[in-house]
PDB file of C-alpha atoms in Angstrom:
ATOM      1  CA  UNK A1005       0.075  -0.141   0.130  1.00  0.00           C
ATOM      2  CA  UNK A1006       1.383   3.486  -1.221  1.00  0.00           C
ATOM      3  CA  UNK A1007       1.981   6.048   1.885  1.00  0.00           C
ATOM      4  CA  UNK A1008      -0.539   9.087   1.390  1.00  0.00           C
ATOM      5  CA  UNK A1009       1.341  12.362   1.216  1.00  0.00           C
ATOM      6  CA  UNK A1010       0.291  15.965   1.184  1.00  0.00           C
ATOM      7  CA  UNK A1011       1.190  18.654  -1.474  1.00  0.00           C
ATOM      8  CA  UNK A1012       4.607  19.567  -0.948  1.00  0.00           C
ATOM      9  CA  UNK A1013       3.834  23.390  -0.015  1.00  0.00           C
ATOM     10  CA  UNK A1014       0.987  22.356   2.478  1.00  0.00           C
ATOM     11  CA  UNK A1015       3.764  19.851   4.042  1.00  0.00           C
ATOM     12  CA  UNK A1016       6.436  22.534   4.473  1.00  0.00           C
ATOM     13  CA  UNK A1017       3.616  24.915   5.865  1.00  0.00           C
ATOM     14  CA  UNK A1018       2.768  22.324   8.410  1.00  0.00           C
ATOM     15  CA  UNK A1019       6.437  21.781   9.386  1.00  0.00           C
ATOM     16  CA  UNK A1020       6.703  25.597  10.028  1.00  0.00           C
ATOM     17  CA  UNK A1021       3.557  25.591  12.388  1.00  0.00           C
ATOM     18  CA  UNK A1022       4.800  22.740  14.138  1.00  0.00           C
ATOM     19  CA  UNK A1023       8.148  24.532  14.482  1.00  0.00           C
ATOM     20  CA  UNK A1024       6.869  27.694  15.445  1.00  0.00           C
ATOM     21  CA  UNK A1025       4.458  25.887  18.289  1.00  0.00           C
ATOM     22  CA  UNK A1026       7.401  24.041  19.924  1.00  0.00           C
ATOM     23  CA  UNK A1027       9.391  27.514  19.815  1.00  0.00           C
ATOM     24  CA  UNK A1028       6.318  29.197  21.243  1.00  0.00           C
ATOM     25  CA  UNK A1029       5.716  26.683  23.708  1.00  0.00           C
ATOM     26  CA  UNK A1030       9.678  26.860  25.099  1.00  0.00           C
ATOM     27  CA  UNK A1031       9.466  30.361  25.289  1.00  0.00           C
ATOM     28  CA  UNK A1032       6.207  30.896  27.114  1.00  0.00           C
ATOM     29  CA  UNK A1033       7.590  28.337  29.793  1.00  0.00           C
ATOM     30  CA  UNK A1034      11.344  29.805  29.859  1.00  0.00           C
ATOM     31  CA  UNK A1035      10.318  32.349  32.726  1.00  0.00           C
ATOM     32  CA  UNK A1036       9.220  29.746  34.875  1.00  0.00           C
ATOM     33  CA  UNK A1037      11.872  27.596  34.199  1.00  0.00           C
ATOM     34  CA  UNK A1038      14.377  30.451  35.162  1.00  0.00           C
ATOM     35  CA  UNK A1039      12.639  31.023  38.256  1.00  0.00           C
ATOM     36  CA  UNK A1040      12.921  27.246  38.969  1.00  0.00           C
ATOM     37  CA  UNK A1041      16.678  27.035  38.073  1.00  0.00           C
ATOM     38  CA  UNK A1042      17.440  29.978  40.718  1.00  0.00           C
ATOM     39  CA  UNK A1043      15.305  28.097  43.366  1.00  0.00           C
ATOM     40  CA  UNK A1044      16.286  24.386  42.881  1.00  0.00           C
ATOM     41  CA  UNK A1045      17.748  23.099  39.456  1.00  0.00           C
ATOM     42  CA  UNK A1046      17.144  19.735  40.715  1.00  0.00           C
ATOM     43  CA  UNK A1047      13.544  19.821  40.304  1.00  0.00           C
ATOM     44  CA  UNK A1048      13.828  20.778  36.336  1.00  0.00           C
ATOM     45  CA  UNK A1049      15.862  17.500  36.209  1.00  0.00           C
ATOM     46  CA  UNK A1050      13.924  15.383  38.166  1.00  0.00           C
ATOM     47  CA  UNK A1051      10.977  16.736  36.022  1.00  0.00           C
ATOM     48  CA  UNK A1052      12.426  16.063  32.817  1.00  0.00           C
ATOM     49  CA  UNK A1053      13.673  12.768  33.399  1.00  0.00           C
ATOM     50  CA  UNK A1054      10.460  11.955  35.169  1.00  0.00           C
ATOM     51  CA  UNK A1055       8.648  13.093  32.114  1.00  0.00           C
ATOM     52  CA  UNK A1056      11.304  11.143  29.483  1.00  0.00           C
ATOM     53  CA  UNK A1057      10.503   8.005  31.782  1.00  0.00           C
ATOM     54  CA  UNK A1058       6.764   8.053  31.645  1.00  0.00           C
ATOM     55  CA  UNK A1059       6.609   9.312  27.904  1.00  0.00           C
ATOM     56  CA  UNK A1060       8.734   6.266  27.062  1.00  0.00           C
ATOM     57  CA  UNK A1061       6.873   4.118  29.064  1.00  0.00           C
ATOM     58  CA  UNK A1062       3.570   4.626  28.011  1.00  0.00           C
ATOM     59  CA  UNK A1063       4.781   4.694  24.263  1.00  0.00           C
ATOM     60  CA  UNK A1064       6.499   1.271  24.762  1.00  0.00           C
ATOM     61  CA  UNK A1065       3.700  -0.264  25.792  1.00  0.00           C
ATOM     62  CA  UNK A1066       1.478   1.126  23.011  1.00  0.00           C
ATOM     63  CA  UNK A1067       3.980  -0.493  20.545  1.00  0.00           C
ATOM     64  CA  UNK A1068       4.205  -3.635  22.258  1.00  0.00           C
ATOM     65  CA  UNK A1069       0.522  -4.698  22.924  1.00  0.00           C
ATOM     66  CA  UNK A1070      -1.684  -6.117  20.542  1.00  0.00           C
ATOM     67  CA  UNK A1071      -2.702  -3.792  17.527  1.00  0.00           C
ATOM     68  CA  UNK A1072      -5.750  -1.470  18.580  1.00  0.00           C
ATOM     69  CA  UNK A1073      -5.903  -2.931  21.650  1.00  0.00           C
ATOM     70  CA  UNK A1074      -5.625   0.712  23.624  1.00  0.00           C
ATOM     71  CA  UNK A1075      -7.858   2.259  21.348  1.00  0.00           C
ATOM     72  CA  UNK A1076     -10.937   1.951  23.510  1.00  0.00           C
ATOM     73  CA  UNK A1077      -9.208   4.140  25.436  1.00  0.00           C
ATOM     74  CA  UNK A1078     -10.268   7.473  22.972  1.00  0.00           C
ATOM     75  CA  UNK A1079     -13.373   8.184  24.723  1.00  0.00           C
ATOM     76  CA  UNK A1080     -12.541   7.645  28.198  1.00  0.00           C
ATOM     77  CA  UNK A1081      -9.804  10.243  27.906  1.00  0.00           C
ATOM     78  CA  UNK A1082     -12.119  12.314  25.843  1.00  0.00           C
ATOM     79  CA  UNK A1083     -14.449  12.405  28.723  1.00  0.00           C
ATOM     80  CA  UNK A1084     -11.760  12.528  31.463  1.00  0.00           C
ATOM     81  CA  UNK A1085     -10.415  15.574  29.622  1.00  0.00           C
ATOM     82  CA  UNK A1086     -14.115  17.374  29.529  1.00  0.00           C
ATOM     83  CA  UNK A1087     -14.092  16.212  32.991  1.00  0.00           C
ATOM     84  CA  UNK A1088     -11.140  18.052  33.629  1.00  0.00           C
ATOM     85  CA  UNK A1089     -12.022  21.039  31.674  1.00  0.00           C
ATOM     86  CA  UNK A1090     -15.036  21.359  34.366  1.00  0.00           C
ATOM     87  CA  UNK A1091     -13.110  21.103  37.279  1.00  0.00           C
ATOM     88  CA  UNK A1092     -10.593  23.970  35.926  1.00  0.00           C
ATOM     89  CA  UNK A1093     -13.926  25.988  35.366  1.00  0.00           C
ATOM     90  CA  UNK A1094     -15.381  25.390  38.977  1.00  0.00           C
ATOM     91  CA  UNK A1095     -11.650  25.938  40.399  1.00  0.00           C
ATOM     92  CA  UNK A1096     -11.304  29.190  38.261  1.00  0.00           C
ATOM     93  CA  UNK A1097     -14.434  30.146  40.484  1.00  0.00           C
ATOM     94  CA  UNK A1098     -13.598  28.569  44.054  1.00  0.00           C
ATOM     95  CA  UNK A1099      -9.903  29.147  43.680  1.00  0.00           C
ATOM     96  CA  UNK A1100      -9.301  25.652  45.819  1.00  0.00           C
ATOM     97  CA  UNK A1101      -5.511  24.283  46.460  1.00  0.00           C
ATOM     98  CA  UNK A1102      -7.324  20.819  46.601  1.00  0.00           C
ATOM     99  CA  UNK A1103      -9.051  21.332  43.150  1.00  0.00           C
ATOM    100  CA  UNK A1104      -6.030  22.257  41.867  1.00  0.00           C
ATOM    101  CA  UNK A1105      -4.069  19.708  43.276  1.00  0.00           C
ATOM    102  CA  UNK A1106      -6.588  17.207  41.961  1.00  0.00           C
ATOM    103  CA  UNK A1107      -6.517  19.086  38.056  1.00  0.00           C
ATOM    104  CA  UNK A1108      -2.672  18.611  38.431  1.00  0.00           C
ATOM    105  CA  UNK A1109      -2.554  15.043  39.177  1.00  0.00           C
ATOM    106  CA  UNK A1110      -5.884  14.282  37.248  1.00  0.00           C
ATOM    107  CA  UNK A1111      -4.319  15.807  34.041  1.00  0.00           C
ATOM    108  CA  UNK A1112      -1.159  13.783  34.525  1.00  0.00           C
ATOM    109  CA  UNK A1113      -2.999  10.491  34.481  1.00  0.00           C
ATOM    110  CA  UNK A1114      -4.890  11.480  31.275  1.00  0.00           C
ATOM    111  CA  UNK A1115      -1.920  12.904  29.504  1.00  0.00           C
ATOM    112  CA  UNK A1116       0.043   9.452  30.021  1.00  0.00           C
ATOM    113  CA  UNK A1117      -3.318   7.603  28.624  1.00  0.00           C
ATOM    114  CA  UNK A1118      -3.110   9.924  25.762  1.00  0.00           C
ATOM    115  CA  UNK A1119       0.374   9.229  25.296  1.00  0.00           C
ATOM    116  CA  UNK A1120      -0.266   5.345  24.977  1.00  0.00           C
ATOM    117  CA  UNK A1121      -4.077   6.092  22.787  1.00  0.00           C
ATOM    118  CA  UNK A1122      -1.762   8.538  20.580  1.00  0.00           C
ATOM    119  CA  UNK A1123       1.447   6.022  19.968  1.00  0.00           C
ATOM    120  CA  UNK A1124      -1.457   3.622  18.854  1.00  0.00           C
ATOM    121  CA  UNK A1125      -3.278   5.704  16.432  1.00  0.00           C
ATOM    122  CA  UNK A1126      -0.079   6.921  14.681  1.00  0.00           C
ATOM    123  CA  UNK A1127       1.020   3.042  14.486  1.00  0.00           C
ATOM    124  CA  UNK A1128      -2.270   1.608  12.942  1.00  0.00           C
ATOM    125  CA  UNK A1129      -2.611   4.871  10.463  1.00  0.00           C
ATOM    126  CA  UNK A1130       0.950   4.214   9.226  1.00  0.00           C
ATOM    127  CA  UNK A1131      -0.031   0.494   8.683  1.00  0.00           C
ATOM    128  CA  UNK A1132      -2.785   1.878   6.487  1.00  0.00           C
ATOM    129  CA  UNK A1133      -0.501   4.179   4.526  1.00  0.00           C
ATOM    130  CA  UNK A1134      -1.332   7.215   6.004  1.00  0.00           C
ATOM    131  CA  UNK A1135       1.937   9.752   7.011  1.00  0.00           C
ATOM    132  CA  UNK A1136       0.828  13.033   8.808  1.00  0.00           C
ATOM    133  CA  UNK A1137       4.508  13.602  10.467  1.00  0.00           C
ATOM    134  CA  UNK A1138       3.483  16.996  11.794  1.00  0.00           C
ATOM    135  CA  UNK A1139       0.353  16.022  13.170  1.00  0.00           C
ATOM    136  CA  UNK A1140       1.665  13.132  14.890  1.00  0.00           C
ATOM    137  CA  UNK A1141       4.739  15.040  15.720  1.00  0.00           C
ATOM    138  CA  UNK A1142       2.171  17.667  17.362  1.00  0.00           C
ATOM    139  CA  UNK A1143       0.194  15.216  19.235  1.00  0.00           C
ATOM    140  CA  UNK A1144       3.067  13.258  20.998  1.00  0.00           C
ATOM    141  CA  UNK A1145       4.932  16.509  21.522  1.00  0.00           C
ATOM    142  CA  UNK A1146       1.617  18.070  23.719  1.00  0.00           C
ATOM    143  CA  UNK A1147       1.615  15.023  25.660  1.00  0.00           C
ATOM    144  CA  UNK A1148       5.058  15.446  26.454  1.00  0.00           C
ATOM    145  CA  UNK A1149       4.874  19.069  27.190  1.00  0.00           C
ATOM    146  CA  UNK A1150       1.645  18.531  29.208  1.00  0.00           C
ATOM    147  CA  UNK A1151       3.457  15.747  31.329  1.00  0.00           C
ATOM    148  CA  UNK A1152       6.421  17.873  31.668  1.00  0.00           C
ATOM    149  CA  UNK A1153       4.460  21.127  32.969  1.00  0.00           C
ATOM    150  CA  UNK A1154       2.315  18.975  35.546  1.00  0.00           C
ATOM    151  CA  UNK A1155       5.800  17.276  36.827  1.00  0.00           C
ATOM    152  CA  UNK A1156       7.188  20.546  37.192  1.00  0.00           C
ATOM    153  CA  UNK A1157       4.030  21.959  39.178  1.00  0.00           C
ATOM    154  CA  UNK A1158       4.108  18.835  41.448  1.00  0.00           C
ATOM    155  CA  UNK A1159       7.975  18.583  42.305  1.00  0.00           C
ATOM    156  CA  UNK A1160       8.565  22.638  42.536  1.00  0.00           C
ATOM    157  CA  UNK A1161       5.135  22.436  45.417  1.00  0.00           C
ATOM    158  CA  UNK A1162       6.559  19.439  46.992  1.00  0.00           C
ATOM    159  CA  UNK A1163       9.823  21.114  47.163  1.00  0.00           C
ATOM    160  CA  UNK A1164       8.619  24.485  48.454  1.00  0.00           C
ATOM    161  CA  UNK A1165       6.407  22.644  51.087  1.00  0.00           C
ATOM    162  CA  UNK A1166       9.733  20.673  52.260  1.00  0.00           C
ATOM    163  CA  UNK A1167      11.567  24.110  52.463  1.00  0.00           C
ATOM    164  CA  UNK A1168       8.825  25.775  54.675  1.00  0.00           C
ATOM    165  CA  UNK A1169       8.980  22.725  56.834  1.00  0.00           C
ATOM    166  CA  UNK A1170      12.724  22.825  57.509  1.00  0.00           C
ATOM    167  CA  UNK A1171      12.469  26.591  57.821  1.00  0.00           C
ATOM    168  CA  UNK A1172       9.550  25.928  60.897  1.00  0.00           C
ATOM    169  CA  UNK A1173      11.985  22.996  62.145  1.00  0.00           C
ATOM    170  CA  UNK A1174      15.265  25.634  62.491  1.00  0.00           C
ATOM    171  CA  UNK A1175      12.874  28.034  64.346  1.00  0.00           C
ATOM    172  CA  UNK A1176      11.824  25.699  66.571  1.00  0.00           C
ATOM    173  CA  UNK A1177      15.626  24.513  67.268  1.00  0.00           C
ATOM    174  CA  UNK A1178      16.645  28.330  67.528  1.00  0.00           C
ATOM    175  CA  UNK A1179      13.891  29.219  70.050  1.00  0.00           C
TER     176      UNK A1179
END
């Protein structure tokens, strides 16, 4: 079966848009990463490592399982994202720390599932002869970026809480 390709000009434009999206995503998170590097560079390294491990684990799982066995996840993940959107909207009104934590952890879980689902969709489409490199790259990039952001939030909040606990212990020892 022959691989179906887009016209060259359209394919080039999609590649450029992918690069622009990647650049603007990096540009947008740069101030937060810079602040984090000043606070504790280990958090950044742990978030990068964790994101890579999660991404590779779920991608390999999707590639090693039986064909089409994870495609049922699409409906569940979409419903989960809709629930996450509703939770986010609710939290924008209530400003609850526990709802924010639920958003972050649920989002991490859903994005890990999307890595598995998107990988199987990409493999299945390529088996059928459909090549969409920019679209597939964008899907996987957004999953990886979302996982990385959520791990940054989780790890930096844990580090801040640990620093506050250590500060309180030092005050108690000095008094």
